[in-house]
């Protein structure tokens, strides 16, 4: 049987982080308890390395249809994007395991944020990757209806202190200015259909099942990807591939910086690559109405 994938919904929500916006989340995304506190995306200790600039930032929302995408909404918000917080986790998680993971990751993060040389042994990659997954899972809930990660993935992270196997995480050294505190998340729905036959979704749902999160943190650029679609393996395009170094799944230990430095222009393209992923798949995108 010939199978084709189709890019469902053909709509991607791409949002620079919604600063300070309340969401409807009432229970902790990690442990299910109530009594939520607000979590900083860029931790307060990082202001020493990535100063707040005291300026407004822009938030984008993008829709794409059949691979043709365009900005449909763009707004300016007051306040620094790196002072933004998301309400999705409880106090116990925030001040407990999340705080401990952040403290461990900080030793790896600081030299990378400052663009200094570092040895990225496997254990450092694992801790950094776990921190990225933790932050990404919180970031998803700035727009809860488009969240991709399911409970089993969040439980996996808490239990093993490493990202679930369906996550891919890369890092690169960056010299962009806009991306010193940049954040873009793109989410999409991808599924399979037999030739002229039944359409099958990995989670039997039309919910978004594939996402990328691009996070600029000083001179460190992080690109995370997760999908509920079995066997979907993203490959960064050639100009970015040499700059990005995969830390999840782990690479053999490497020296940092590890490749060419990237700038705002390249990161912009990387951050919106997901909405056009359908074009690079060996299958034909199709509508489901
Ligand atoms: Zn909790």
Tab-separated table of C-alpha atoms and ligand atoms in Angstrom:
chain	number	residue	atom	x	y	z
A	1	UNK	CA	0.000	0.000	0.000
A	2	UNK	CA	1.345	3.365	-0.979
A	3	UNK	CA	1.183	5.823	1.856
A	4	UNK	CA	1.313	9.522	1.586
A	5	UNK	CA	1.551	12.069	4.276
A	6	UNK	CA	-0.579	15.101	4.157
A	7	UNK	CA	-0.077	18.315	5.924
A	8	UNK	CA	-3.299	18.760	7.745
A	9	UNK	CA	-4.965	21.986	8.638
A	10	UNK	CA	-2.281	23.619	6.508
A	11	UNK	CA	-2.153	26.265	9.037
A	12	UNK	CA	0.721	27.178	11.255
A	13	UNK	CA	0.566	29.403	14.208
A	14	UNK	CA	3.833	31.110	14.634
A	15	UNK	CA	4.029	33.391	17.536
A	16	UNK	CA	6.760	35.407	19.004
A	17	UNK	CA	6.150	34.934	22.677
A	18	UNK	CA	2.943	36.461	24.014
A	19	UNK	CA	4.385	38.543	26.768
A	20	UNK	CA	2.500	38.685	30.014
A	21	UNK	CA	-0.674	37.349	28.464
A	22	UNK	CA	-2.871	35.379	30.790
A	23	UNK	CA	-3.833	31.951	29.530
A	24	UNK	CA	-6.552	29.625	30.674
A	25	UNK	CA	-4.199	27.019	32.137
A	26	UNK	CA	-5.395	26.058	35.632
A	27	UNK	CA	-3.393	22.949	36.437
A	28	UNK	CA	0.346	22.334	36.391
A	29	UNK	CA	1.332	20.885	33.020
A	30	UNK	CA	3.894	18.651	34.749
A	31	UNK	CA	2.246	17.293	37.923
A	32	UNK	CA	-1.417	18.262	37.509
A	33	UNK	CA	-1.660	20.258	40.744
A	34	UNK	CA	-3.416	23.602	41.005
A	35	UNK	CA	-1.856	26.773	42.433
A	36	UNK	CA	0.132	27.926	39.432
A	37	UNK	CA	3.006	30.384	39.504
A	38	UNK	CA	4.546	32.228	36.612
A	39	UNK	CA	7.718	30.880	35.062
A	40	UNK	CA	10.320	33.121	33.420
A	41	UNK	CA	11.493	31.977	30.024
A	42	UNK	CA	14.760	33.835	30.341
A	43	UNK	CA	15.727	33.317	33.999
A	44	UNK	CA	16.390	36.411	36.089
A	45	UNK	CA	20.044	35.488	36.608
A	46	UNK	CA	20.535	35.784	32.851
A	47	UNK	CA	19.847	39.562	32.829
A	48	UNK	CA	23.468	39.968	33.846
A	49	UNK	CA	24.511	38.414	30.540
A	50	UNK	CA	21.568	39.444	28.365
A	51	UNK	CA	20.434	42.856	29.627
A	52	UNK	CA	16.854	43.966	29.354
A	53	UNK	CA	16.683	46.672	26.726
A	54	UNK	CA	13.520	48.386	27.908
A	55	UNK	CA	11.914	48.418	24.494
A	56	UNK	CA	8.792	47.092	22.898
A	57	UNK	CA	8.856	43.862	20.966
A	58	UNK	CA	6.888	42.482	18.071
A	59	UNK	CA	4.750	39.397	18.109
A	60	UNK	CA	3.873	37.601	14.910
A	61	UNK	CA	1.208	35.123	14.042
A	62	UNK	CA	1.395	33.364	10.744
A	63	UNK	CA	-0.938	31.172	8.742
A	64	UNK	CA	0.062	29.117	5.763
A	65	UNK	CA	-2.118	27.481	3.157
A	66	UNK	CA	-0.724	24.770	0.893
A	67	UNK	CA	2.770	25.908	1.667
A	68	UNK	CA	2.102	29.523	0.749
A	69	UNK	CA	2.489	31.476	3.897
A	70	UNK	CA	2.048	35.060	4.896
A	71	UNK	CA	1.857	37.165	7.974
A	72	UNK	CA	-1.712	37.614	9.030
A	73	UNK	CA	-1.197	39.356	12.291
A	74	UNK	CA	1.587	41.441	13.712
A	75	UNK	CA	1.408	43.470	16.891
A	76	UNK	CA	3.778	45.475	18.997
A	77	UNK	CA	3.866	44.905	22.742
A	78	UNK	CA	5.303	47.051	25.463
A	79	UNK	CA	8.098	45.602	27.546
A	80	UNK	CA	11.040	43.295	27.133
A	81	UNK	CA	10.418	39.870	25.743
A	82	UNK	CA	13.028	38.464	28.124
A	83	UNK	CA	11.054	39.644	31.152
A	84	UNK	CA	8.058	37.621	30.005
A	85	UNK	CA	6.527	34.879	32.096
A	86	UNK	CA	4.093	32.042	31.403
A	87	UNK	CA	1.574	30.640	33.862
A	88	UNK	CA	1.642	26.874	33.361
A	89	UNK	CA	3.466	25.257	36.286
A	90	UNK	CA	2.868	24.961	40.037
A	91	UNK	CA	5.056	26.411	42.759
A	92	UNK	CA	6.302	22.985	43.833
A	93	UNK	CA	7.566	22.149	40.349
A	94	UNK	CA	8.872	25.660	39.759
A	95	UNK	CA	10.889	25.838	42.970
A	96	UNK	CA	11.672	22.111	43.028
A	97	UNK	CA	12.910	19.971	40.161
A	98	UNK	CA	12.669	22.801	37.586
A	99	UNK	CA	14.807	25.059	39.713
A	100	UNK	CA	17.364	22.277	40.272
A	101	UNK	CA	17.522	21.518	36.543
A	102	UNK	CA	18.007	25.213	35.799
A	103	UNK	CA	20.832	25.427	38.377
A	104	UNK	CA	22.618	22.469	36.726
A	105	UNK	CA	22.105	23.865	33.225
A	106	UNK	CA	23.371	27.313	34.210
A	107	UNK	CA	27.007	26.182	34.292
A	108	UNK	CA	26.723	25.014	30.701
A	109	UNK	CA	24.569	27.931	29.562
A	110	UNK	CA	26.715	30.846	30.755
A	111	UNK	CA	29.791	30.299	28.537
A	112	UNK	CA	27.543	29.607	25.539
A	113	UNK	CA	25.484	32.755	26.164
A	114	UNK	CA	28.722	34.751	26.368
A	115	UNK	CA	30.158	33.075	23.268
A	116	UNK	CA	33.147	31.678	25.149
A	117	UNK	CA	34.937	28.398	24.418
A	118	UNK	CA	33.532	25.333	26.142
A	119	UNK	CA	33.821	21.565	26.091
A	120	UNK	CA	30.425	20.065	25.328
A	121	UNK	CA	30.783	16.618	26.855
A	122	UNK	CA	27.786	14.319	26.634
A	123	UNK	CA	26.659	14.996	30.197
A	124	UNK	CA	26.582	18.760	29.491
A	125	UNK	CA	24.581	18.171	26.328
A	126	UNK	CA	22.112	16.033	28.270
A	127	UNK	CA	21.540	18.666	30.987
A	128	UNK	CA	21.241	21.491	28.463
A	129	UNK	CA	18.862	19.446	26.297
A	130	UNK	CA	16.691	18.647	29.329
A	131	UNK	CA	16.561	22.367	30.199
A	132	UNK	CA	15.602	23.255	26.612
A	133	UNK	CA	12.815	20.652	26.624
A	134	UNK	CA	11.549	21.942	29.965
A	135	UNK	CA	11.461	25.550	28.733
A	136	UNK	CA	9.918	24.543	25.415
A	137	UNK	CA	7.130	22.605	27.134
A	138	UNK	CA	6.301	25.711	29.171
A	139	UNK	CA	6.520	27.980	26.099
A	140	UNK	CA	3.960	25.774	24.327
A	141	UNK	CA	1.411	26.852	26.905
A	142	UNK	CA	1.672	30.518	25.986
A	143	UNK	CA	-0.827	29.308	23.384
A	144	UNK	CA	-2.375	26.228	25.012
A	145	UNK	CA	-4.703	25.305	22.138
A	146	UNK	CA	-1.669	24.793	19.897
A	147	UNK	CA	0.366	22.756	22.401
A	148	UNK	CA	1.945	19.658	20.836
A	149	UNK	CA	3.606	17.831	23.744
A	150	UNK	CA	1.480	15.259	25.538
A	151	UNK	CA	1.510	14.145	29.172
A	152	UNK	CA	3.688	11.099	28.473
A	153	UNK	CA	6.479	13.374	27.184
A	154	UNK	CA	6.341	15.666	30.219
A	155	UNK	CA	6.391	12.635	32.527
A	156	UNK	CA	9.396	11.267	30.643
A	157	UNK	CA	11.288	14.529	31.174
A	158	UNK	CA	10.519	14.612	34.908
A	159	UNK	CA	11.405	10.947	35.379
A	160	UNK	CA	14.610	10.781	33.333
A	161	UNK	CA	15.792	14.424	33.321
A	162	UNK	CA	16.310	14.224	29.588
A	163	UNK	CA	14.107	15.037	26.566
A	164	UNK	CA	11.769	12.328	25.237
A	165	UNK	CA	13.058	10.332	22.227
A	166	UNK	CA	10.775	12.194	19.782
A	167	UNK	CA	12.610	15.471	20.432
A	168	UNK	CA	15.506	16.912	18.406
A	169	UNK	CA	17.564	19.814	19.739
A	170	UNK	CA	20.352	21.779	18.052
A	171	UNK	CA	22.506	24.687	19.182
A	172	UNK	CA	24.574	27.231	17.260
A	173	UNK	CA	26.660	30.281	18.039
A	174	UNK	CA	24.908	33.416	16.842
A	175	UNK	CA	25.881	37.050	16.309
A	176	UNK	CA	22.444	38.430	15.571
A	177	UNK	CA	21.167	41.411	17.531
A	178	UNK	CA	17.436	40.820	17.297
A	179	UNK	CA	17.924	37.194	18.304
A	180	UNK	CA	19.766	37.919	21.567
A	181	UNK	CA	16.380	37.403	23.225
A	182	UNK	CA	14.376	36.067	20.305
A	183	UNK	CA	11.636	33.466	20.488
A	184	UNK	CA	9.512	31.976	17.715
A	185	UNK	CA	7.343	28.884	17.967
A	186	UNK	CA	5.763	27.237	14.937
A	187	UNK	CA	3.194	24.422	15.187
A	188	UNK	CA	1.531	22.303	12.525
A	189	UNK	CA	-0.586	19.172	11.989
A	190	UNK	CA	0.921	16.382	9.905
A	191	UNK	CA	-0.580	12.958	9.217
A	192	UNK	CA	-0.694	10.034	6.817
A	193	UNK	CA	-3.170	8.916	4.195
A	194	UNK	CA	-3.149	5.821	2.045
A	195	UNK	CA	-3.701	6.473	-1.659
A	196	UNK	CA	-7.296	7.589	-1.866
A	197	UNK	CA	-7.942	5.947	1.477
A	198	UNK	CA	-8.327	6.678	5.115
A	199	UNK	CA	-6.464	9.496	6.723
A	200	UNK	CA	-4.667	8.486	9.874
A	201	UNK	CA	-3.451	10.793	12.586
A	202	UNK	CA	-0.806	9.701	15.085
A	203	UNK	CA	-2.943	10.705	18.067
A	204	UNK	CA	-6.331	10.302	16.334
A	205	UNK	CA	-6.748	14.022	16.591
A	206	UNK	CA	-6.555	17.073	14.381
A	207	UNK	CA	-4.597	18.889	17.076
A	208	UNK	CA	-1.164	20.268	16.228
A	209	UNK	CA	1.334	17.411	16.374
A	210	UNK	CA	4.606	18.904	15.171
A	211	UNK	CA	6.414	21.994	16.419
A	212	UNK	CA	9.662	23.911	16.348
A	213	UNK	CA	10.862	26.389	18.935
A	214	UNK	CA	13.710	28.763	18.174
A	215	UNK	CA	15.183	30.545	21.166
A	216	UNK	CA	17.923	33.167	21.154
A	217	UNK	CA	19.814	33.537	24.399
A	218	UNK	CA	22.761	35.945	24.137
A	219	UNK	CA	25.207	34.375	21.678
A	220	UNK	CA	23.503	31.013	21.949
A	221	UNK	CA	20.846	29.971	19.458
A	222	UNK	CA	18.685	26.971	20.336
A	223	UNK	CA	16.432	25.158	17.876
A	224	UNK	CA	14.113	22.456	19.243
A	225	UNK	CA	11.773	20.199	17.255
A	226	UNK	CA	9.255	17.655	18.462
A	227	UNK	CA	6.649	15.591	16.671
A	228	UNK	CA	4.032	12.957	17.490
A	229	UNK	CA	4.398	11.595	13.949
A	230	UNK	CA	6.469	8.382	13.941
A	231	UNK	CA	9.441	8.465	11.605
A	232	UNK	CA	9.323	12.159	10.771
A	233	UNK	CA	12.933	13.281	10.821
A	234	UNK	CA	13.680	16.961	10.168
A	235	UNK	CA	16.930	17.857	8.399
A	236	UNK	CA	18.093	21.470	8.642
A	237	UNK	CA	18.794	22.957	5.218
A	238	UNK	CA	22.444	23.059	4.052
A	239	UNK	CA	23.429	26.628	5.060
A	240	UNK	CA	22.178	26.027	8.599
A	241	UNK	CA	23.231	22.391	8.869
A	242	UNK	CA	26.928	23.281	9.201
A	243	UNK	CA	26.207	25.855	11.930
A	244	UNK	CA	23.854	23.722	14.012
A	245	UNK	CA	25.190	21.070	16.348
A	246	UNK	CA	22.773	18.425	17.564
A	247	UNK	CA	22.704	17.926	21.333
A	248	UNK	CA	19.619	15.691	21.402
A	249	UNK	CA	19.963	12.886	20.689
A	250	UNK	CA	23.485	13.331	22.052
A	251	UNK	CA	26.471	13.923	19.782
A	252	UNK	CA	29.949	12.710	20.718
A	253	UNK	CA	31.615	15.369	22.908
A	254	UNK	CA	32.691	18.461	20.910
A	255	UNK	CA	34.452	21.781	21.375
A	256	UNK	CA	32.480	25.019	21.353
A	257	UNK	CA	32.057	27.039	19.171
A	258	UNK	CA	31.544	24.137	16.834
A	259	UNK	CA	30.722	25.653	13.439
A	260	UNK	CA	30.094	28.851	11.483
A	261	UNK	CA	28.450	31.696	13.393
A	262	UNK	CA	24.919	32.494	12.239
A	263	UNK	CA	23.157	35.847	12.070
A	264	UNK	CA	19.625	37.234	12.274
A	265	UNK	CA	18.852	36.501	8.621
A	266	UNK	CA	19.677	32.786	8.859
A	267	UNK	CA	17.854	32.396	12.162
A	268	UNK	CA	14.737	34.086	10.771
A	269	UNK	CA	14.630	31.459	8.025
A	270	UNK	CA	15.255	28.605	10.440
A	271	UNK	CA	12.523	29.757	12.806
A	272	UNK	CA	9.822	29.627	10.122
A	273	UNK	CA	11.025	26.499	8.309
A	274	UNK	CA	8.316	24.299	9.818
A	275	UNK	CA	5.303	25.893	8.085
A	276	UNK	CA	6.904	24.991	4.762
A	277	UNK	CA	8.068	21.541	5.873
A	278	UNK	CA	5.278	20.075	3.745
A	279	UNK	CA	7.082	21.248	0.638
A	280	UNK	CA	10.177	19.241	1.489
A	281	UNK	CA	8.355	16.034	2.386
A	282	UNK	CA	8.362	13.287	-0.243
A	283	UNK	CA	4.567	13.274	-0.040
A	284	UNK	CA	1.957	15.575	-1.424
A	285	UNK	CA	0.173	17.868	0.980
A	286	UNK	CA	-3.577	17.478	0.814
A	287	UNK	CA	-6.566	19.152	2.323
A	288	UNK	CA	-8.928	17.403	4.658
A	289	UNK	CA	-12.303	19.068	4.844
B	1	LIG	ZN1	3.655	20.915	39.270
